[in-house]
Amino acid sequence: MNLTNGADHLMTYLRPTPWDKRNFNINTYEVTSSGEDALQETDKHEGHFTLKVNPLENPKELLAHGFYYMDTLIEPVCKKENLRYFEHENTFISQEYNAQEVFDIAEEAFMHGRFHRDFHIASSLADLRYLNWVKDLHEKEQLFGLYFENRLAGFYAFEDDKVLLLGIKEQFRNKGLAKTFTSQGCKEQFKLGNQKLRTSISAANVASLNLFYSLGFKLTNTIDVYHKLTGPSPSEVL
């Protein structure tokens, strides 16, 4: 009986995240509560833990249990009628693309993720996390290829009503294409029946925040993200 209760208790507060475990080769969890019982549960297990809390919450107890601040996420939202559409000559998007080219872009296109800034995780593993995520989205047909002058310039990733990722190949950056590609991707998502779109952006990623604001997204909720590591770090395991 005690063993069963212990297992139930674990599942109550620690939600396994197998998509991260495969990248880091250690147990990874999302902590579902910031209450004392949940914080104590993280002290009993080895692994990497993610906890999201209201920014107004006092972090004293989190820090006492070994959590460290990692990021603030801002969640912009856009209604269908508020989307601002931008056009750029010689651009189009398509669900037909060379998958390996997209994977190559995914390996080097992202630097603002919270795992890139987590001092316990090697940058190569943070890159691997994005690559595997994009491979999953490809399998689920949740990607658009972004084309400029008939060349693959990047990709747009989505799920239901959420804009997930915009990856641009290095040679096509800083050419004024991001607004066009993002607005084209949003337009296609609205065609799927969504009346509202949302996304999640690190407060450190000012360029993306400005981009979505320019498209008609309104900044709404904010969430603080804390991490904790007990046991060996991912870089030590590999």
XYZ file of N, CA and C in Angstrom:
714
model
N 0.835 -1.206 0.000
C 0.000 0.000 0.000
C 0.863 1.248 0.000
N 1.924 1.250 0.803
C 2.800 2.411 0.862
C 3.483 2.652 -0.474
N 3.869 1.564 -1.150
C 4.519 1.714 -2.448
C 3.565 2.324 -3.460
N 2.326 1.895 -3.456
C 1.345 2.437 -4.384
C 1.102 3.917 -4.125
N 0.959 4.252 -2.830
C 0.754 5.656 -2.496
C 1.938 6.504 -2.913
N 3.144 5.944 -2.763
C 4.336 6.691 -3.169
C 4.348 6.949 -4.651
N 3.977 5.941 -5.449
C 3.940 6.104 -6.893
C 2.903 7.140 -7.306
N 1.711 7.073 -6.654
C 0.673 8.052 -6.954
C 1.139 9.454 -6.607
N 1.858 9.554 -5.478
C 2.349 10.857 -5.034
C 3.329 11.431 -6.056
N 4.205 10.568 -6.569
C 5.166 11.003 -7.581
C 4.452 11.519 -8.810
N 3.465 10.781 -9.291
C 2.773 11.187 -10.505
C 1.932 12.436 -10.282
N 1.571 12.710 -9.028
C 0.786 13.898 -8.739
C 1.583 15.168 -9.012
N 2.866 15.146 -8.649
C 3.660 16.363 -8.710
C 4.742 16.359 -9.790
N 5.179 15.187 -10.217
C 6.255 15.098 -11.194
C 5.735 14.432 -12.461
N 5.644 15.206 -13.519
C 5.159 14.675 -14.791
C 6.366 14.397 -15.686
N 6.639 13.125 -16.003
C 7.791 12.810 -16.850
C 7.688 13.493 -18.216
N 8.836 13.942 -18.737
C 8.903 14.561 -20.070
C 9.867 13.734 -20.923
N 9.370 12.645 -21.504
C 10.245 11.726 -22.249
C 10.919 12.374 -23.445
N 10.312 13.440 -24.007
C 10.920 14.122 -25.150
C 12.217 14.820 -24.748
N 12.349 15.193 -23.479
C 13.607 15.763 -23.009
C 14.562 14.681 -22.517
N 14.025 13.630 -21.935
C 14.872 12.540 -21.445
C 15.688 11.930 -22.584
N 15.100 11.808 -23.767
C 15.822 11.187 -24.889
C 17.001 12.043 -25.339
N 16.926 13.361 -25.080
C 18.019 14.247 -25.469
C 19.133 14.284 -24.426
N 18.742 14.254 -23.150
C 19.704 14.484 -22.081
C 20.153 13.210 -21.381
N 19.456 12.099 -21.652
C 19.821 10.796 -21.083
C 19.786 10.774 -19.551
N 18.945 11.594 -18.971
C 18.650 11.520 -17.550
C 17.133 11.680 -17.405
N 16.600 11.359 -16.252
C 15.177 11.560 -16.035
C 14.854 13.055 -16.054
N 13.782 13.417 -16.712
C 13.363 14.817 -16.789
C 11.887 14.914 -16.422
N 11.539 15.992 -15.720
C 10.179 16.138 -15.223
C 9.711 17.582 -15.328
N 8.398 17.732 -15.484
C 7.734 19.005 -15.259
C 7.063 18.919 -13.897
N 7.329 19.883 -13.046
C 6.739 19.910 -11.714
C 5.401 20.626 -11.812
N 4.340 19.985 -11.360
C 2.989 20.491 -11.608
C 2.471 21.440 -10.534
N 3.244 21.648 -9.477
C 2.813 22.540 -8.401
C 4.049 23.171 -7.771
N 3.883 24.370 -7.237
C 4.979 25.023 -6.515
C 4.781 24.921 -5.002
N 3.846 24.060 -4.578
C 3.597 23.854 -3.157
C 4.724 23.096 -2.483
N 4.755 23.152 -1.176
C 5.848 22.538 -0.420
C 5.941 21.033 -0.665
N 4.814 20.318 -0.745
C 4.852 18.871 -0.995
C 5.539 18.563 -2.317
N 5.226 19.352 -3.341
C 5.832 19.138 -4.657
C 7.324 19.437 -4.620
N 7.706 20.507 -3.949
C 9.124 20.865 -3.865
C 9.906 19.792 -3.112
N 9.314 19.241 -2.070
C 9.977 18.165 -1.334
C 10.129 16.921 -2.202
N 9.158 16.670 -3.066
C 9.235 15.499 -3.943
C 10.432 15.595 -4.879
N 10.761 16.805 -5.325
C 11.925 16.953 -6.220
C 13.229 16.656 -5.491
N 13.230 16.758 -4.153
C 14.444 16.459 -3.393
C 14.704 14.961 -3.301
N 13.687 14.151 -3.612
C 13.788 12.709 -3.414
C 14.222 11.958 -4.676
N 14.337 12.662 -5.806
C 14.606 11.983 -7.069
C 15.711 12.714 -7.831
N 16.484 11.932 -8.578
C 17.505 12.515 -9.435
C 16.902 12.872 -10.784
N 17.372 13.948 -11.367
C 16.911 14.323 -12.688
C 16.903 15.825 -12.874
N 16.344 16.238 -13.992
C 16.212 17.655 -14.323
C 14.737 18.022 -14.225
N 14.450 19.110 -13.516
C 13.082 19.511 -13.235
C 12.801 20.905 -13.807
N 11.608 21.076 -14.368
C 11.143 22.373 -14.847
C 9.886 22.754 -14.074
N 9.857 23.978 -13.585
C 8.707 24.483 -12.837
C 8.331 25.862 -13.371
N 7.055 26.045 -13.721
C 6.572 27.319 -14.227
C 5.639 27.941 -13.195
N 5.895 29.220 -12.868
C 5.129 29.876 -11.811
C 4.742 31.285 -12.222
N 3.781 31.835 -11.515
C 3.392 33.225 -11.695
C 4.556 34.128 -11.282
N 4.901 35.126 -12.095
C 6.035 36.001 -11.760
C 5.885 36.720 -10.423
N 4.654 36.853 -9.926
C 4.428 37.533 -8.656
C 4.654 36.617 -7.452
N 4.860 35.340 -7.727
C 5.063 34.393 -6.633
C 6.434 34.586 -5.998
N 6.492 34.537 -4.688
C 7.746 34.677 -3.957
C 8.623 33.444 -4.207
N 9.833 33.621 -4.735
C 10.664 32.459 -5.094
C 11.490 31.892 -3.943
N 11.304 32.412 -2.738
C 12.168 32.009 -1.623
C 12.206 30.496 -1.446
N 11.035 29.840 -1.413
C 10.999 28.395 -1.190
C 11.562 27.632 -2.380
N 11.353 28.141 -3.584
C 11.920 27.489 -4.771
C 13.439 27.444 -4.673
N 14.021 28.579 -4.322
C 15.477 28.664 -4.210
C 15.984 27.777 -3.075
N 15.224 27.689 -2.010
C 15.632 26.865 -0.874
C 15.696 25.391 -1.248
N 14.906 24.980 -2.234
C 14.900 23.583 -2.676
C 15.787 23.364 -3.898
N 16.630 24.319 -4.232
C 17.620 24.123 -5.286
C 17.204 24.553 -6.668
N 16.041 25.167 -6.811
C 15.633 25.677 -8.123
C 16.365 26.989 -8.417
N 16.591 27.240 -9.686
C 17.234 28.479 -10.111
C 16.425 29.075 -11.259
N 16.327 30.407 -11.260
C 15.556 31.098 -12.294
C 16.200 30.873 -13.656
N 15.341 30.595 -14.668
C 15.862 30.310 -15.994
C 15.361 31.275 -17.057
N 14.068 31.651 -17.005
C 13.526 32.452 -18.094
C 12.167 33.011 -17.692
N 11.758 34.048 -18.395
C 10.384 34.531 -18.329
C 9.777 34.386 -19.715
N 8.665 33.686 -19.806
C 7.991 33.471 -21.074
C 6.802 34.413 -21.190
N 6.690 35.058 -22.340
C 5.565 35.935 -22.635
C 4.698 35.242 -23.674
N 3.378 35.332 -23.519
C 2.463 34.575 -24.366
C 1.575 35.518 -25.179
N 2.019 35.924 -26.366
C 1.196 36.779 -27.234
C 0.047 35.986 -27.867
N -1.064 36.695 -28.118
C -2.264 36.100 -28.710
C -2.758 37.005 -29.824
N -3.287 36.388 -30.901
C -3.819 37.161 -32.027
C -5.150 36.571 -32.488
N -6.169 37.405 -32.577
C -7.437 36.991 -33.161
C -7.335 37.032 -34.684
N -8.140 36.205 -35.335
C -8.092 36.092 -36.787
C -8.242 37.441 -37.474
N -9.195 38.263 -36.999
C -9.464 39.536 -37.651
C -8.378 40.580 -37.399
N -7.470 40.300 -36.459
C -6.421 41.272 -36.135
C -5.082 40.982 -36.802
N -4.979 39.861 -37.519
C -3.706 39.515 -38.151
C -3.335 40.530 -39.229
N -2.119 41.012 -39.164
C -1.590 41.893 -40.203
C -0.752 41.037 -41.150
N -1.137 41.066 -42.420
C -0.485 40.207 -43.405
C 0.559 41.010 -44.179
N 1.749 40.451 -44.314
C 2.840 41.115 -45.028
C 3.229 40.286 -46.250
N 3.520 40.974 -47.316
C 3.938 40.311 -48.556
C 5.365 40.709 -48.898
N 6.061 39.786 -49.517
C 7.433 40.033 -49.978
C 7.593 39.304 -51.303
N 8.154 39.978 -52.256
C 8.287 39.409 -53.606
C 9.079 38.104 -53.575
N 8.617 37.154 -54.373
C 9.314 35.877 -54.571
C 9.342 34.991 -53.318
N 8.304 35.105 -52.480
C 8.219 34.218 -51.318
C 6.942 33.386 -51.392
N 7.003 32.180 -50.865
C 5.810 31.361 -50.687
C 6.120 30.290 -49.647
N 5.077 29.658 -49.113
C 5.265 28.567 -48.159
C 4.568 27.330 -48.702
N 5.042 26.171 -48.270
C 4.510 24.922 -48.791
C 4.757 23.796 -47.786
N 3.885 22.804 -47.780
C 4.118 21.626 -46.950
C 5.018 20.613 -47.656
N 5.501 20.978 -48.817
C 6.495 20.156 -49.516
C 7.867 20.802 -49.340
N 8.822 20.016 -48.852
C 10.169 20.532 -48.594
C 11.112 19.347 -48.441
N 12.395 19.626 -48.510
C 13.405 18.609 -48.275
C 13.622 18.502 -46.767
N 13.251 17.377 -46.195
C 13.281 17.224 -44.740
C 14.688 17.415 -44.179
N 15.699 16.870 -44.835
C 17.052 16.987 -44.302
C 17.513 18.443 -44.268
N 17.118 19.229 -45.277
C 17.453 20.650 -45.261
C 16.820 21.343 -44.057
N 15.580 20.990 -43.766
C 14.896 21.560 -42.607
C 15.608 21.159 -41.322
N 16.019 19.893 -41.214
C 16.707 19.433 -40.007
C 18.036 20.168 -39.828
N 18.731 20.422 -40.933
C 19.998 21.148 -40.857
C 19.783 22.568 -40.322
N 18.691 23.195 -40.747
C 18.379 24.541 -40.252
C 18.066 24.485 -38.761
N 17.312 23.470 -38.354
C 16.897 23.347 -36.950
C 18.089 23.207 -36.011
N 19.173 22.613 -36.501
C 20.345 22.390 -35.651
C 21.055 23.677 -35.270
N 20.898 24.748 -36.076
C 21.695 25.945 -35.813
C 20.886 27.236 -35.723
N 19.563 27.138 -35.831
C 18.762 28.363 -35.951
C 18.340 28.967 -34.615
N 18.485 28.233 -33.513
C 17.905 28.695 -32.254
C 18.970 28.916 -31.189
N 18.850 30.031 -30.486
C 19.820 30.340 -29.437
C 19.181 30.954 -28.201
N 17.864 31.230 -28.278
C 17.197 31.903 -27.169
C 16.459 30.946 -26.241
N 16.532 29.649 -26.505
C 15.808 28.703 -25.665
C 16.381 28.646 -24.255
N 15.520 28.321 -23.299
C 15.969 28.291 -21.910
C 17.024 27.219 -21.674
N 16.985 26.132 -22.450
C 17.994 25.094 -22.261
C 19.363 25.535 -22.778
N 19.378 26.483 -23.714
C 20.657 27.034 -24.156
C 21.318 27.863 -23.052
N 20.500 28.415 -22.167
C 21.043 29.265 -21.109
C 21.222 28.524 -19.785
N 20.767 27.284 -19.742
C 20.930 26.489 -18.526
C 22.389 26.036 -18.439
N 23.087 26.510 -17.413
C 24.525 26.236 -17.288
C 24.837 24.773 -17.022
N 23.820 23.948 -16.734
C 24.042 22.519 -16.537
C 23.984 21.725 -17.839
N 23.577 22.365 -18.917
C 23.333 21.638 -20.168
C 24.237 22.169 -21.272
N 24.934 21.277 -21.928
C 25.814 21.666 -23.031
C 24.985 22.220 -24.190
N 25.518 23.225 -24.880
C 24.793 23.828 -25.997
C 24.460 22.806 -27.075
N 25.336 21.835 -27.262
C 25.088 20.810 -28.276
C 23.840 19.995 -27.944
N 23.587 19.777 -26.657
C 22.393 19.037 -26.253
C 21.147 19.890 -26.394
N 21.279 21.195 -26.149
C 20.150 22.095 -26.371
C 19.798 22.140 -27.856
N 20.822 22.131 -28.714
C 20.587 22.078 -30.164
C 19.895 20.771 -30.547
N 20.338 19.681 -29.942
C 19.747 18.371 -30.230
C 18.277 18.347 -29.851
N 17.911 19.025 -28.768
C 16.520 19.080 -28.343
C 15.655 19.717 -29.429
N 16.120 20.820 -30.008
C 15.368 21.460 -31.084
C 15.297 20.554 -32.309
N 16.400 19.921 -32.659
C 16.420 19.052 -33.835
C 15.396 17.926 -33.687
N 15.377 17.270 -32.551
C 14.433 16.166 -32.359
C 12.989 16.648 -32.327
N 12.772 17.834 -31.778
C 11.437 18.419 -31.773
C 10.957 18.654 -33.200
N 11.827 19.204 -34.033
C 11.454 19.465 -35.430
C 11.215 18.151 -36.177
N 11.987 17.133 -35.907
C 11.758 15.831 -36.533
C 10.376 15.282 -36.157
N 9.992 15.446 -34.897
C 8.660 15.017 -34.470
C 7.574 15.783 -35.212
N 7.748 17.099 -35.339
C 6.759 17.932 -36.029
C 6.667 17.561 -37.503
N 7.788 17.210 -38.094
C 7.792 16.744 -39.487
C 6.961 15.471 -39.622
N 7.137 14.541 -38.696
C 6.382 13.289 -38.748
C 4.880 13.536 -38.602
N 4.520 14.569 -37.852
C 3.103 14.881 -37.624
C 2.552 15.866 -38.662
N 3.368 16.199 -39.673
C 2.974 17.111 -40.749
C 2.550 18.476 -40.195
N 3.356 18.986 -39.295
C 3.085 20.281 -38.676
C 4.188 21.287 -39.006
N 4.680 21.192 -40.233
C 5.713 22.102 -40.706
C 5.342 22.655 -42.076
N 5.726 23.897 -42.328
C 5.709 24.488 -43.654
C 7.146 24.829 -44.041
N 7.511 24.533 -45.285
C 8.764 25.037 -45.811
C 8.579 26.468 -46.259
N 9.572 27.314 -46.012
C 9.523 28.729 -46.378
C 10.477 28.952 -47.543
N 9.966 29.510 -48.621
C 10.759 29.617 -49.841
C 10.957 31.071 -50.253
N 12.175 31.377 -50.669
C 12.516 32.673 -51.234
C 13.268 32.430 -52.532
N 12.738 32.970 -53.613
C 13.316 32.770 -54.960
C 13.502 31.280 -55.237
N 12.471 30.512 -54.882
C 12.414 29.060 -55.114
C 13.475 28.261 -54.358
N 14.083 28.869 -53.356
C 15.044 28.156 -52.516
C 14.486 28.056 -51.101
N 14.710 26.903 -50.462
C 14.233 26.735 -49.095
C 15.004 27.673 -48.174
N 14.299 28.591 -47.548
C 14.930 29.581 -46.684
C 14.723 29.285 -45.209
N 13.768 28.415 -44.889
C 13.497 28.131 -43.488
C 12.265 27.276 -43.325
N 11.732 27.241 -42.112
C 10.525 26.462 -41.833
C 9.703 27.142 -40.758
N 8.420 26.830 -40.765
C 7.445 27.346 -39.794
C 6.774 26.138 -39.173
N 6.769 26.062 -37.841
C 6.202 24.912 -37.144
C 5.022 25.341 -36.296
N 3.990 24.490 -36.243
C 2.763 24.827 -35.539
C 2.133 23.568 -34.948
N 1.206 23.782 -34.034
C 0.397 22.694 -33.492
C -0.939 23.265 -33.051
N -2.010 22.820 -33.678
C -3.347 23.318 -33.378
C -3.367 24.846 -33.508
N -3.623 25.555 -32.396
C -3.710 27.016 -32.465
C -2.424 27.700 -32.006
N -1.334 26.944 -31.909
C -0.100 27.508 -31.374
C 0.991 27.609 -32.438
N 1.604 28.768 -32.538
C 2.795 28.955 -33.368
C 3.981 28.483 -32.534
N 4.711 27.489 -33.042
C 5.769 26.888 -32.247
C 7.159 27.428 -32.563
N 7.544 27.381 -33.835
C 8.918 27.719 -34.202
C 8.967 28.387 -35.563
N 9.901 29.313 -35.706
C 10.256 29.869 -37.010
C 11.767 29.767 -37.124
N 12.215 28.945 -38.055
C 13.648 28.764 -38.268
C 14.053 29.277 -39.635
N 15.009 30.187 -39.675
C 15.470 30.775 -40.929
C 16.932 30.397 -41.152
N 17.256 29.922 -42.353
C 18.631 29.604 -42.702
C 19.483 30.871 -42.630
N 20.703 30.726 -42.161
C 21.548 31.890 -41.874
C 21.662 32.857 -43.045
N 21.823 32.353 -44.254
C 22.029 33.232 -45.416
C 20.793 34.050 -45.769
N 19.631 33.701 -45.211
C 18.395 34.421 -45.512
C 17.938 35.320 -44.360
N 18.725 35.385 -43.308
C 18.359 36.242 -42.191
C 18.674 37.706 -42.504
N 17.997 38.594 -41.787
C 18.203 40.038 -41.928
C 17.902 40.541 -43.335
N 16.942 39.905 -43.988
C 16.517 40.327 -45.316
C 15.051 40.767 -45.328
N 14.482 40.960 -44.141
C 13.092 41.393 -44.062
C 12.085 40.314 -44.394
N 12.468 39.043 -44.255
C 11.594 37.929 -44.629
C 10.758 37.397 -43.460
N 11.181 37.646 -42.247
C 10.529 37.018 -41.097
C 9.054 37.413 -40.974
N 8.746 38.699 -41.182
C 7.352 39.133 -41.085
C 6.493 38.433 -42.127
N 6.997 38.379 -43.346
C 6.241 37.749 -44.426
C 6.001 36.281 -44.136
N 7.071 35.549 -43.808
C 6.936 34.113 -43.573
C 6.014 33.825 -42.387
N 6.156 34.579 -41.315
C 5.334 34.329 -40.129
C 3.871 34.641 -40.414
N 3.614 35.743 -41.096
C 2.216 36.082 -41.401
C 1.609 35.064 -42.363
N 2.410 34.526 -43.288
C 1.906 33.487 -44.187
C 1.562 32.217 -43.416
N 2.435 31.852 -42.464
C 2.166 30.672 -41.651
C 0.922 30.853 -40.797
N 0.769 32.030 -40.199
C -0.415 32.310 -39.385
C -1.683 32.237 -40.237
N -1.604 32.776 -41.442
C -2.767 32.752 -42.330
C -3.191 31.325 -42.628
N -2.213 30.432 -42.848
C -2.536 29.026 -43.102
C -3.147 28.368 -41.869
N -2.659 28.722 -40.679
C -3.253 28.169 -39.464
C -4.695 28.620 -39.285
N -4.974 29.866 -39.597
C -6.353 30.345 -39.504
C -7.249 29.603 -40.495
N -6.703 29.222 -41.641
C -7.484 28.469 -42.621
C -7.908 27.106 -42.079
N -7.171 26.604 -41.073
C -7.492 25.300 -40.490
C -8.676 25.379 -39.533
N -9.194 26.583 -39.331
C -10.375 26.748 -38.499
C -10.142 27.457 -37.178
N -8.898 27.829 -36.911
C -8.610 28.535 -35.665
C -9.124 29.975 -35.740
N -9.689 30.445 -34.656
C -10.144 31.832 -34.569
C -9.154 32.699 -33.798
N -8.202 32.042 -33.149
C -7.213 32.760 -32.352
C -5.918 31.944 -32.371
N -4.787 32.605 -32.443
C -3.488 31.943 -32.380
C -2.717 32.455 -31.176
N -1.851 31.612 -30.668
C -1.027 31.999 -29.528
C 0.383 31.475 -29.724
N 1.316 32.050 -29.007
C 2.685 31.553 -29.049
C 3.329 31.830 -27.703
N 4.564 31.399 -27.531
C 5.292 31.592 -26.278
C 6.709 32.013 -26.616
N 7.134 33.161 -26.069
C 8.419 33.747 -26.448
C 9.194 34.130 -25.192
N 10.488 33.841 -25.204
C 11.339 34.271 -24.109
C 11.403 35.792 -24.067
N 11.357 36.347 -22.861
C 11.470 37.794 -22.708
C 12.818 38.302 -23.226
N 13.799 37.410 -23.311
C 15.112 37.800 -23.825
C 15.135 37.915 -25.340
N 14.118 37.350 -25.995
C 14.082 37.336 -27.458
C 13.285 38.552 -27.953
N 13.889 39.715 -27.844
C 13.206 40.967 -28.175
C 12.801 41.002 -29.647
N 13.634 40.470 -30.522
C 13.315 40.490 -31.949
C 12.017 39.754 -32.241
N 11.826 38.582 -31.626
C 10.596 37.822 -31.853
C 9.393 38.513 -31.237
N 9.576 39.120 -30.079
C 8.476 39.852 -29.456
C 8.011 40.991 -30.361
N 8.966 41.736 -30.904
C 8.617 42.831 -31.812
C 7.962 42.311 -33.086
N 8.437 41.164 -33.571
C 7.872 40.569 -34.775
C 6.390 40.252 -34.577
N 6.059 39.541 -33.532
C 4.665 39.146 -33.326
C 3.792 40.350 -32.990
N 4.338 41.320 -32.297
C 3.576 42.534 -32.033
C 3.219 43.229 -33.340
N 4.160 43.245 -34.287
C 3.921 43.896 -35.582
C 2.865 43.161 -36.406
N 2.644 41.874 -36.112
C 1.654 41.078 -36.846
C 0.255 41.176 -36.242
N 0.119 41.894 -35.143
C -1.196 42.042 -34.515
C -1.388 41.227 -33.261
N -0.345 40.536 -32.810
C -0.433 39.785 -31.560
C -0.386 40.755 -30.383
N -1.175 40.456 -29.351
C -1.194 41.246 -28.136
C -0.502 40.473 -27.021
N 0.363 41.148 -26.304
C 1.087 40.498 -25.218
C 0.140 40.285 -24.045
N 0.035 39.039 -23.588
C -0.926 38.720 -22.527
C -0.205 38.176 -21.295
N -0.260 36.893 -21.103
C 0.236 36.278 -19.877
C 1.763 36.183 -19.860
N 2.346 36.205 -18.657
C 3.769 35.949 -18.486
C 3.954 34.842 -17.452
N 4.994 34.039 -17.636
C 5.284 32.915 -16.754
C 6.785 32.886 -16.478
N 7.168 32.730 -15.230
C 8.572 32.538 -14.883
C 8.884 31.046 -14.873
N 10.050 30.687 -15.407
C 10.462 29.289 -15.496
C 11.705 29.071 -14.641
N 11.628 28.062 -13.797
C 12.764 27.676 -12.960
C 13.184 26.256 -13.320
N 14.486 25.994 -13.218
C 15.026 24.653 -13.417
C 15.690 24.178 -12.123
N 15.842 22.871 -12.056
C 16.586 22.256 -10.954
C 17.231 20.985 -11.471
N 18.451 20.729 -11.045
C 19.133 19.489 -11.410
C 19.628 18.810 -10.153
N 19.317 17.526 -9.994
C 19.895 16.708 -8.937
C 20.556 15.519 -9.607
N 21.718 15.143 -9.103
C 22.455 14.046 -9.724
C 23.345 14.570 -10.827
N 23.870 13.668 -11.661
C 24.812 14.073 -12.722
C 24.155 14.943 -13.761
N 24.920 15.857 -14.336
C 24.398 16.723 -15.393
C 24.335 15.956 -16.698
N 23.504 16.395 -17.646
C 23.400 15.712 -18.945
C 24.740 15.587 -19.657
N 25.549 16.605 -19.601
C 26.826 16.569 -20.307
C 27.773 15.532 -19.707
N 27.607 15.221 -18.427
C 28.454 14.227 -17.777
C 28.013 12.804 -18.113
N 26.733 12.632 -18.417
C 26.198 11.298 -18.703
C 26.648 10.814 -20.061
N 26.651 11.731 -21.067
C 26.964 11.312 -22.435
C 28.419 10.942 -22.583
